[in-house]
Amino acid sequence: MSAEAGVLAIFGELDATITAIERLRAEKIRGITVFAPVPRHELEHALHEPESPVRIFTLVGGLTGAATGFALATWTSVDWPLITGGKPIISLPPFVIIAFELTILFGALSTVAGLFINARLPRVRHEVVYDPSFSAGKFGVHVAAPAGRENDVKNILRESGAEEIRERPTEVRVGST
Amino acid sequence: MATVIRSETHPAIGSYEEVNHDILRLLSRPGRSYTILLAVTIALVITMFTAWGVQIVLGIGMSGLRNPIGWGVYITTFVFWVGIGHAGTLISAILYLFRARWRQSIYRAAEAMTVFAVMTAGLFPVIHVGRPWLAYYLIPYPNQRMIWPNFRSPLVWDVFAVGTYFTVSATFFFIGMIPDLAAARDSAVVPWRRRLYSILSLGWRGTNWEWKNFTRAYLYLAALATPLVLSVHSVVSWDFAMSLVPGWHSTVFAPYFVAGAIFSGLAMVLTLLIPIRKIYGLEAYFTPRHTEAMAKMMLLTAMIVSYAYACEAFVGWYTFEAAEQHGGYLLFGATGEYWWSTWLMVTCNFFVPQLLWFRSVRRSFAAMFVITLFVNIGMWFERYSIIVVSLSHEYSPWMWNQYRPSLTGMLIILGSFGWFLMWFLLFLRLLPAVSVAELKEVLPAPLRLYRRPRAVEETTRRPPVRGRGTEENR
């Protein structure tokens, strides 16, 4: 992030953070990023976020797994048809077990893929807007590129109860040396 | 003075920062007793691999297995360890879906137990097959002769079930830990730890969009893990129930095994956590409320298991067939040459858990520790009774035989406990053993309402701020 890195406010309280978000939104200020040590529904509601697309990944992964399980068991059985125990070559009841396990396996792995893709993880850049207190107990509101409204933003953040306000909060290192 | 609002489930924890302090302090240089304990477990692991090596060189006869008893202590121990894993997933996934708010402080340790228990269990089929270098035959892979596993065989179902279980529970364990690894990164002082947590936390910052996707992904993983955990021990039980062995061929096996797995797993969670609570001073995090809740689940599952024992005994008697009556492990086990195993099982899994009807017992750490030790022993002997008694007395009386576990087998089993504990001890000192982020979900959020107003400090044109524990502490 360059010179227009924006303003970062650090809050000690949840309700103050929510007040700040609501007031910034009322002023039609965009580019709000909220940092929190814990997921809170109140923050989600205040931000009016769209639904996370991870659920599509889970569904598609699970369905792919089910299809793969049936296909694998059926194809390999037909490929070398050998009747055992007088059972049909394509015995659906045992194949359900394979399909079930692969539904779970593929569903879980694609959920993880969905998380990584949508949350932009793993993040390899170290120089980002952050403060280590966000993983302990502080909340943060970062407003990117206020475009000439820096003073409005700072006033809103201060009046809402920010403990600390930083301009150009760049180059806080996340992670290693 | 500010009003202090306390959590209903964890009243002794004051603030968000207190959680980080209490939990992350465990990620430090361990003391002498820890090192000694770790050395003991490593010695046990060496013993296990030595005994296994002897068995590989001299042959599977060293295990004491002979016709008709093809399954012995290895499969017993396999089922035991897979079962142990189930309580971890119960606490981390099922109780998450049920919104049991007391689970937050103990689920991480329980989940770690799951992962390590399944890692331990996974060794045993490989040890048991005798030629471990051919173990890859179990996995369906394209090969030149186009030979595939028989998907109508329960043993292949087992490979899929246990393989999926390990992958999904390890994934769930790691994904749930990412925010906590970020917290560990932000407070780490030692450079190698800082580097380790930086890599493992994947650059997590706790932004609203990260949390949004994370909480959804976590929910779906929990929803996938819940049917999975119930299926895994069902599939393991079908290894037995699908075969025509007296005492095994029974439809009660799947619920019987799942209940037994949760029963033994909860016992193992308590066996591990009660000493840890004492040693690491986690009294605020693991309270009598936890033992009480888990004891109630143990009592329920103990009753289900006992009902299954009664069913087995009744069916064995009711069929009026010699093999069922002899091979049915309960009827014959109680009076035959394996009487000690069967009576250990009934005593530990039926009589001892009756104490859990009493509230004072459920809320006593000392009593629960002793009871769970009994349950751990009883559940191992339950699997031993099921496997060995039935196989000793199958339908053809001229094939009846007896089984004695060999020294090699017993050393490998002993070593497996060392293997499990070694991973668990390493976990305690290397990864956050209590979920820092999830625990905060059940603590009251810090609110301005509770505080007196205070001055706002503004710092503009501040030089780039380095994270706590970076520059100055490096």
XYZ file of C-alpha atoms in Angstrom:
651
model
C 0.000 0.000 0.000
C 1.306 3.403 -0.898
C 0.709 6.924 0.385
C -3.080 6.640 0.251
C -2.969 3.840 2.770
C -5.720 5.520 4.715
C -6.479 5.680 8.387
C -6.342 2.924 10.965
C -8.191 3.278 14.239
C -7.761 0.921 17.159
C -10.728 0.316 19.425
C -10.913 -1.365 22.772
C -14.659 -1.938 22.695
C -17.028 -3.713 20.379
C -19.881 -1.192 20.560
C -17.535 1.696 19.786
C -16.283 -0.203 16.743
C -19.836 -0.755 15.550
C -20.715 2.904 16.053
C -17.712 3.869 13.935
C -18.667 1.450 11.160
C -22.273 2.618 11.099
C -21.328 6.270 11.002
C -18.762 5.726 8.261
C -21.352 3.841 6.229
C -23.912 6.582 6.802
C -21.375 9.031 5.355
C -21.069 6.761 2.299
C -17.419 6.112 2.986
C -16.201 2.932 1.304
C -13.166 0.741 1.722
C -13.725 -0.229 5.343
C -11.786 -3.158 6.708
C -12.504 -4.316 10.225
C -10.038 -6.283 12.325
C -11.236 -8.363 15.233
C -9.801 -10.945 17.625
C -13.023 -12.921 17.472
C -15.827 -13.300 14.928
C -18.857 -11.269 15.997
C -22.205 -11.241 14.261
C -22.680 -7.627 15.277
C -19.760 -6.632 13.066
C -21.106 -8.662 10.157
C -24.489 -6.983 10.480
C -22.962 -3.517 10.730
C -20.922 -4.091 7.581
C -23.823 -5.572 5.530
C -21.466 -8.076 3.970
C -22.551 -10.339 1.148
C -22.831 -14.060 1.880
C -19.545 -15.943 1.731
C -19.180 -18.063 -1.442
C -17.542 -20.913 0.513
C -20.818 -22.829 0.611
C -20.774 -23.234 -3.182
C -17.339 -24.847 -2.913
C -18.611 -27.236 -0.231
C -21.633 -28.247 -2.287
C -19.751 -28.734 -5.547
C -16.957 -30.615 -3.783
C -19.395 -32.921 -2.036
C -21.346 -33.703 -5.198
C -18.106 -34.312 -7.106
C -17.018 -36.696 -4.362
C -20.258 -38.657 -4.502
C -20.047 -38.973 -8.280
C -16.386 -39.964 -8.086
C -17.089 -42.629 -5.497
C -19.825 -44.292 -7.517
C -17.850 -43.942 -10.731
C -14.658 -45.406 -9.274
C -16.343 -48.402 -7.685
C -18.532 -49.095 -10.724
C -15.861 -48.649 -13.357
C -13.254 -50.781 -11.586
C -15.826 -53.533 -11.006
C -16.899 -53.551 -14.653
C -13.307 -53.341 -15.824
C -12.578 -56.789 -14.394
C -15.965 -58.421 -13.849
C -15.500 -61.125 -11.261
C -18.535 -62.443 -9.442
C -17.851 -62.984 -5.747
C -20.364 -64.434 -3.308
C -23.096 -64.434 -5.969
C -23.420 -60.670 -5.692
C -24.085 -58.439 -8.690
C -21.037 -56.876 -10.323
C -22.433 -53.414 -9.656
C -23.580 -53.727 -6.025
C -24.914 -50.345 -5.083
C -25.209 -50.815 -1.289
C -21.463 -51.215 -0.669
C -20.687 -48.564 -3.260
C -22.744 -46.093 -1.227
C -20.086 -46.340 1.482
C -17.292 -45.422 -0.932
C -19.415 -42.599 -2.370
C -20.246 -41.333 1.127
C -16.618 -41.251 2.250
C -15.528 -39.446 -0.900
C -18.407 -36.964 -0.531
C -17.035 -35.990 2.855
C -13.412 -36.020 1.720
C -13.910 -33.943 -1.410
C -16.421 -31.678 0.321
C -13.991 -30.935 3.160
C -11.000 -30.351 0.904
C -12.912 -28.066 -1.429
C -14.270 -26.149 1.584
C -10.670 -25.472 2.542
C -9.900 -24.453 -1.026
C -12.924 -22.133 -0.913
C -11.684 -20.590 2.320
C -8.193 -20.018 0.946
C -9.395 -18.569 -2.340
C -12.006 -16.260 -0.851
C -10.076 -15.097 2.203
C -6.890 -14.650 0.111
C -4.889 -17.034 2.240
C -2.042 -17.793 2.542
C -0.907 -14.183 2.474
C 2.758 -14.033 1.639
C 3.196 -10.260 1.830
C 4.525 -9.189 5.183
C 3.984 -5.462 4.841
C 0.300 -4.960 5.438
C -2.023 -2.906 7.543
C -2.176 -4.647 10.869
C -1.484 -4.359 14.541
C -0.525 -7.297 16.747
C -3.077 -6.250 19.341
C -5.846 -7.356 16.945
C -5.149 -10.983 17.773
C -5.266 -10.282 21.492
C -8.237 -8.075 22.345
C -8.422 -4.949 20.212
C -10.685 -4.150 17.311
C -9.484 -2.183 14.325
C -11.144 -0.131 11.621
C -9.126 0.700 8.573
C -10.478 3.095 5.996
C -8.603 2.995 2.704
C -8.277 6.016 0.422
C -10.623 8.502 2.041
C -10.012 10.797 -0.984
C -9.932 14.222 0.581
C -12.212 13.269 3.443
C -9.450 12.285 5.826
C -10.553 14.757 8.451
C -14.169 13.551 8.322
C -12.984 9.994 8.761
C -10.683 10.833 11.620
C -13.393 12.813 13.366
C -15.882 9.974 13.060
C -13.364 7.463 14.363
C -12.362 9.703 17.242
C -15.906 10.555 18.228
C -16.886 6.901 18.120
C -14.292 6.149 20.755
C -11.073 5.078 19.059
C -8.205 4.574 21.475
C -5.634 5.371 18.870
C -5.708 6.701 15.313
C -2.871 6.195 12.867
C -2.413 7.821 9.533
C -0.517 5.954 6.864
C -0.526 2.771 8.932
C 1.681 0.949 6.479
C 4.545 -1.393 7.040
C 3.315 -3.111 10.107
C 4.867 -6.464 9.702
C 2.766 -9.558 9.907
C 4.908 -12.492 10.544
C 8.486 -13.358 10.310
C 11.731 -11.538 9.920
C -15.433 1.488 38.633
C -16.243 -0.384 35.489
C -18.936 -3.018 35.584
C -17.544 -6.498 35.117
C -19.729 -8.906 33.176
C -18.749 -12.540 33.474
C -19.165 -15.385 31.040
C -21.753 -17.933 32.070
C -19.585 -20.872 31.017
C -16.166 -19.568 32.018
C -16.781 -17.107 34.866
C -13.174 -16.952 36.058
C -11.826 -15.499 32.816
C -11.782 -11.735 32.837
C -10.837 -10.347 29.446
C -9.761 -11.169 25.916
C -6.158 -10.332 26.706
C -6.209 -12.618 29.715
C -7.011 -15.566 27.465
C -4.032 -14.859 25.236
C -1.792 -14.510 28.244
C -2.993 -17.677 29.972
C -2.860 -19.897 26.927
C 0.067 -18.618 24.939
C 2.360 -18.746 27.944
C 2.331 -22.531 27.498
C 4.248 -22.001 24.265
C 7.550 -21.582 26.032
C 10.549 -23.571 27.092
C 9.302 -26.597 29.010
C 10.492 -27.681 32.409
C 12.491 -30.685 33.490
C 9.586 -33.019 34.181
C 8.176 -32.387 30.711
C 11.517 -33.246 29.140
C 11.783 -36.444 31.163
C 8.255 -37.467 30.215
C 8.956 -36.766 26.568
C 12.130 -38.843 26.761
C 10.138 -41.739 28.250
C 7.610 -41.611 25.435
C 10.372 -41.517 22.844
C 11.946 -44.547 24.480
C 8.592 -46.331 24.195
C 8.387 -45.400 20.524
C 11.859 -46.848 19.965
C 10.723 -50.007 21.762
C 7.723 -50.242 19.468
C 9.712 -49.887 16.284
C 12.316 -52.356 17.552
C 9.641 -54.937 18.312
C 8.062 -54.297 14.946
C 11.443 -54.720 13.284
C 11.892 -58.062 15.038
C 8.471 -59.119 13.791
C 9.295 -58.089 10.226
C 12.591 -59.987 10.250
C 11.408 -63.134 12.003
C 7.874 -63.235 10.598
C 4.318 -62.571 11.653
C 4.429 -65.683 13.880
C 6.085 -63.427 16.455
C 2.723 -61.760 16.961
C 1.191 -64.945 18.394
C -1.444 -65.020 15.658
C -2.274 -68.489 14.326
C -5.273 -70.186 12.803
C -8.083 -69.673 13.398
C -7.242 -66.533 15.379
C -6.044 -64.303 12.579
C -6.902 -61.107 14.388
C -5.445 -60.454 17.797
C -4.148 -57.575 19.840
C -3.202 -55.489 16.797
C -6.743 -55.223 15.510
C -7.946 -54.815 19.112
C -5.632 -51.865 19.514
C -6.540 -50.482 16.095
C -10.223 -50.418 17.038
C -9.330 -48.982 20.440
C -7.406 -46.032 19.008
C -9.903 -45.283 16.246
C -12.567 -45.236 18.941
C -10.533 -42.856 21.105
C -10.533 -40.401 18.245
C -14.310 -40.152 18.155
C -14.731 -38.038 21.268
C -12.492 -35.359 19.815
C -14.694 -34.963 16.774
C -17.787 -35.173 18.939
C -16.570 -32.250 21.018
C -15.145 -30.215 18.155
C -17.827 -30.756 15.489
C -21.047 -32.170 16.920
C -21.101 -29.987 20.021
C -20.205 -27.036 17.797
C -23.338 -27.633 15.742
C -25.328 -27.995 18.959
C -23.860 -24.710 20.238
C -22.633 -26.233 23.481
C -20.783 -23.236 24.801
C -18.683 -25.078 27.358
C -16.831 -26.905 24.608
C -14.733 -23.920 23.548
C -12.021 -24.301 26.149
C -11.411 -28.014 25.714
C -12.122 -28.788 22.092
C -8.641 -28.048 20.770
C -6.988 -30.578 23.059
C -9.720 -33.115 22.272
C -9.271 -32.547 18.567
C -5.507 -32.966 18.843
C -6.204 -36.219 20.656
C -8.325 -37.312 17.690
C -5.628 -36.618 15.158
C -2.941 -38.391 17.174
C -5.208 -41.311 18.046
C -6.001 -41.888 14.370
C -2.287 -41.599 13.574
C -1.673 -44.306 16.164
C -4.542 -46.449 14.899
C -3.249 -46.186 11.345
C -0.036 -47.965 12.336
C -1.804 -51.131 13.383
C -3.282 -52.444 10.140
C 0.171 -51.932 8.634
C 1.829 -53.779 11.533
C -0.847 -56.452 11.344
C -0.541 -57.255 7.635
C 2.914 -58.671 8.234
C 4.442 -57.376 5.017
C 4.134 -53.638 5.493
C 6.010 -52.883 2.288
C 2.956 -54.113 0.393
C 0.496 -51.972 2.351
C -0.067 -49.774 -0.689
C -2.086 -52.645 -2.207
C -4.951 -51.352 -0.048
C -5.203 -48.127 -2.006
C -6.924 -48.068 -5.395
C -4.318 -46.879 -7.867
C -3.991 -47.415 -11.609
C -1.561 -50.213 -12.244
C -0.282 -52.114 -15.226
C -2.374 -55.195 -14.583
C -5.515 -53.104 -14.004
C -6.215 -54.875 -10.736
C -8.373 -52.918 -8.349
C -9.515 -53.496 -4.786
C -12.799 -55.302 -4.284
C -15.210 -52.575 -3.297
C -17.603 -55.156 -1.937
C -15.106 -56.011 0.806
C -15.491 -54.309 4.205
C -11.721 -54.030 4.545
C -11.617 -51.625 1.598
C -14.444 -49.586 3.142
C -12.239 -49.328 6.201
C -9.370 -47.890 4.195
C -11.670 -45.227 2.781
C -13.345 -44.481 6.121
C -10.187 -44.238 8.214
C -8.254 -42.435 5.474
C -11.015 -39.863 5.094
C -11.363 -39.552 8.835
C -7.695 -38.799 9.313
C -7.574 -36.304 6.444
C -10.721 -34.459 7.467
C -9.957 -34.335 11.174
C -6.394 -33.158 10.556
C -7.739 -30.480 8.193
C -10.396 -29.387 10.647
C -7.788 -29.271 13.401
C -5.435 -27.104 11.364
C -8.044 -24.753 9.895
C -9.552 -24.091 13.322
C -6.118 -23.221 14.643
C -5.172 -20.536 12.089
C -6.429 -17.505 14.121
C -4.731 -18.888 17.227
C -1.484 -19.406 15.370
C -1.712 -15.749 14.368
C -2.109 -14.838 18.036
C 0.896 -17.018 18.861
C 2.852 -15.301 16.089
C 2.014 -11.863 17.445
C 3.217 -12.645 20.938
C 6.130 -14.952 20.145
C 9.499 -13.743 21.283
C 11.806 -16.586 20.345
C 12.764 -16.233 16.646
C 12.221 -19.849 15.611
C 8.775 -19.887 17.176
C 7.923 -16.612 15.508
C 8.975 -17.984 12.167
C 7.076 -21.244 12.726
C 3.828 -19.495 13.666
C 4.239 -16.997 10.836
C 4.349 -19.798 8.321
C 1.569 -21.816 9.932
C -0.776 -18.868 10.423
C -0.691 -18.142 6.665
C -0.617 -14.388 7.211
C -3.939 -14.293 9.071
C -4.952 -10.768 10.154
C -8.486 -11.227 11.407
C -10.155 -8.940 8.886
C -13.901 -9.016 8.515
C -13.742 -10.868 5.205
C -11.270 -13.431 6.558
C -13.531 -14.067 9.532
C -16.623 -14.262 7.356
C -15.166 -16.977 5.129
C -13.483 -18.665 8.047
C -16.635 -19.014 10.140
C -18.590 -20.352 7.174
C -15.864 -22.809 6.211
C -15.633 -23.931 9.818
C -19.371 -24.501 9.979
C -19.385 -26.611 6.812
C -16.364 -28.604 7.963
C -18.182 -29.317 11.229
C -21.272 -30.331 9.283
C -19.199 -32.716 7.176
C -17.264 -34.121 10.136
C -20.439 -34.954 12.061
C -21.808 -37.690 9.769
C -18.237 -38.770 9.122
C -17.481 -39.569 12.750
C -20.652 -41.609 13.055
C -19.799 -43.466 9.863
C -16.203 -44.306 10.716
C -16.838 -46.598 13.620
C -19.887 -48.023 11.858
C -17.616 -49.029 8.991
C -15.052 -50.416 11.433
C -17.827 -52.454 13.059
C -18.856 -53.835 9.664
C -15.389 -55.404 9.362
C -16.830 -57.702 11.989
C -20.556 -57.659 11.347
C -20.273 -58.491 7.638
C -18.438 -61.740 8.338
C -19.985 -65.066 9.307
C -18.352 -65.392 12.681
C -20.483 -66.229 15.718
C -20.943 -63.177 17.920
C -19.938 -60.809 15.135
C -22.683 -61.209 12.570
C -25.064 -58.776 14.210
C -26.939 -55.648 13.183
C -26.408 -54.082 16.603
C -22.714 -53.661 15.875
C -22.718 -50.210 14.260
C -24.531 -48.298 17.046
C -22.766 -50.474 19.608
C -19.338 -49.530 18.249
C -20.142 -45.847 17.818
C -21.420 -45.576 21.388
C -18.381 -47.473 22.650
C -16.068 -45.206 20.690
C -17.564 -42.036 22.151
C -17.554 -43.611 25.604
C -13.871 -44.505 25.457
C -12.911 -41.268 23.735
C -14.536 -39.098 26.394
C -12.743 -41.147 29.011
C -9.435 -40.510 27.276
C -10.129 -36.770 26.984
C -10.679 -36.616 30.736
C -7.667 -38.802 31.489
C -5.497 -36.385 29.542
C -7.073 -33.087 30.562
C -7.393 -33.589 34.320
C -3.606 -33.756 34.878
C -2.980 -30.987 32.323
C -5.407 -28.698 34.115
C -3.530 -29.226 37.348
C -0.010 -28.989 35.962
C -0.553 -25.946 33.743
C -2.921 -24.093 36.044
C -5.884 -24.051 33.661
C -8.490 -24.153 36.429
C -10.409 -21.267 34.875
C -10.644 -23.065 31.566
C -11.529 -26.590 32.599
C -14.121 -26.573 35.324
C -16.421 -29.071 37.085
C -19.008 -28.017 34.529
C -16.895 -29.716 31.859
C -16.444 -32.967 33.747
C -20.145 -32.996 34.534
C -21.184 -32.547 30.914
C -18.775 -35.185 29.696
C -19.698 -37.556 32.506
C -23.343 -37.351 31.467
C -22.445 -38.280 27.909
C -20.281 -41.089 29.243
C -23.140 -42.375 31.335
C -25.450 -42.384 28.318
C -22.965 -44.175 26.093
C -22.093 -46.627 28.885
C -25.766 -47.548 29.062
C -25.940 -48.028 25.287
C -22.870 -50.243 25.390
C -24.281 -52.225 28.310
C -27.548 -52.679 26.421
C -25.530 -54.064 23.510
C -23.809 -56.519 25.870
C -27.218 -57.672 27.051
C -28.413 -58.046 23.445
C -25.369 -60.070 22.525
C -25.789 -62.389 25.467
C -29.494 -62.786 24.849
C -29.128 -63.466 21.111
C -26.328 -65.938 21.822
C -28.548 -67.836 24.203
C -31.724 -67.513 22.109
C -30.246 -68.948 18.892
C -29.707 -72.182 20.803
C -26.773 -73.019 18.634
C -23.511 -74.350 20.032
C -21.265 -72.017 18.073
C -23.230 -68.902 18.983
C -23.291 -69.938 22.606
C -19.596 -70.764 22.665
C -18.357 -68.217 20.186
C -20.720 -65.438 21.201
C -18.128 -63.642 23.185
C -20.328 -62.712 26.079
C -21.886 -66.001 27.044
C -18.780 -68.035 26.490
C -16.431 -65.257 27.447
C -17.984 -64.973 30.865
C -17.422 -68.598 31.725
C -14.731 -69.835 29.346
C -10.985 -69.421 29.279
C -11.226 -65.706 28.541
C -13.427 -65.007 31.573
C -10.996 -62.436 32.966
C -11.197 -60.323 29.823
C -14.987 -60.383 29.681
C -15.400 -59.614 33.357
C -12.904 -56.756 33.147
C -14.988 -55.360 30.309
C -18.308 -55.673 32.147
C -16.877 -54.312 35.403
C -15.162 -51.318 33.852
C -17.844 -50.425 31.337
C -21.027 -51.247 33.203
C -20.484 -51.382 36.965
C -17.922 -48.602 37.443
C -19.804 -46.010 35.316
C -22.838 -46.427 37.588
C -21.009 -44.028 39.895
C -21.704 -41.325 37.323
C -25.305 -41.154 38.463
C -24.039 -39.066 41.386
C -23.528 -35.373 40.798
C -20.717 -35.140 43.326
C -18.800 -37.837 41.454
C -19.341 -36.129 38.109
C -17.964 -32.871 39.473
C -14.938 -34.380 41.209
C -11.732 -34.318 39.195
C -10.071 -37.043 41.248
C -13.045 -39.399 40.976
C -13.432 -38.760 37.267
C -9.741 -39.411 36.679
C -9.948 -42.814 38.369
C -13.201 -43.755 36.635
C -11.865 -42.824 33.213
C -8.789 -44.987 33.770
C -11.116 -47.910 34.410
C -13.079 -47.089 31.275
C -9.934 -46.927 29.135
C -8.928 -50.363 30.346
C -12.431 -51.749 30.006
C -12.839 -50.537 26.455
C -9.578 -52.122 25.354
C -10.703 -55.435 26.818
C -14.104 -55.056 25.189
C -12.454 -55.114 21.778
C -10.176 -57.935 22.903
C -13.193 -59.989 23.988
C -15.086 -59.339 20.777
C -12.187 -60.291 18.549
C -10.412 -63.090 20.345
C -13.287 -64.975 21.975
C -15.312 -65.110 18.778
C -12.402 -66.183 16.605
C -11.358 -68.902 19.067
C -14.692 -70.656 18.740
C -16.048 -70.495 15.236
C -18.603 -72.849 13.699
C -16.219 -75.786 13.197
C -15.294 -77.216 16.609
C -12.134 -78.957 15.322
C -10.741 -75.533 14.548
C -11.153 -74.217 18.046
C -7.993 -72.864 19.506
C -6.655 -70.492 22.090
C -4.780 -67.264 21.746
C -2.050 -65.822 23.895
C -0.718 -62.361 23.101
C 3.017 -62.510 22.473
C 5.691 -60.353 24.064
C 6.302 -58.696 20.677
C 2.643 -57.775 20.395
C 2.475 -56.396 23.905
C 5.621 -54.300 23.411
C 4.166 -52.829 20.230
C 0.941 -51.939 22.053
C 2.859 -50.382 24.920
C 4.888 -48.447 22.396
C 1.732 -47.182 20.718
C 0.797 -45.379 23.931
C 4.252 -43.807 23.883
C 3.761 -42.802 20.244
C 0.406 -41.189 21.040
C 1.669 -39.380 24.137
C 4.793 -38.192 22.368
C 2.703 -36.353 19.769
C 0.378 -35.036 22.433
C 3.243 -33.683 24.536
C 4.806 -32.012 21.514
C 1.408 -30.502 20.707
C 1.080 -29.027 24.203
C 4.262 -27.021 23.867
C 4.217 -26.213 20.167
C 0.611 -25.342 19.328
C -2.054 -23.382 21.223
C -3.698 -26.088 23.334
C -6.823 -24.049 23.989
C -8.576 -22.145 21.236
C -7.827 -18.519 21.971
C -10.193 -17.098 19.368
C -13.145 -19.403 19.950
C -13.005 -18.992 23.690
C -13.493 -15.275 23.179
C -16.783 -16.032 21.441
C -18.261 -17.140 24.741
C -16.770 -14.320 26.755
C -18.697 -11.077 27.000
C -17.357 -8.570 24.493
C -15.656 -5.486 25.913
C -18.255 -2.718 25.682
C -18.019 1.015 26.103
C -21.220 0.820 28.086
C -19.340 -0.776 30.941
C -16.578 1.776 31.105
C -16.076 5.336 32.068
C -15.311 7.592 29.134
C -11.685 8.327 28.613
C -9.561 10.577 26.537
C -8.838 9.674 22.972
C -5.223 9.589 22.089
C -4.407 10.489 18.552
C -1.077 9.811 17.005
C -0.565 11.161 13.563
C 2.497 10.872 11.366
C 3.657 8.050 13.479
C 6.725 6.181 12.293
C 6.031 2.664 11.029
C 5.036 0.592 14.012
C 6.715 -2.705 14.451
C 4.816 -5.578 15.928
C 5.303 -6.446 19.524
C 8.123 -8.898 19.772
C 9.727 -8.086 16.436
C 12.433 -5.492 16.313
C 13.142 -4.831 19.923
C 13.002 -8.406 21.057
C 14.747 -10.019 18.176
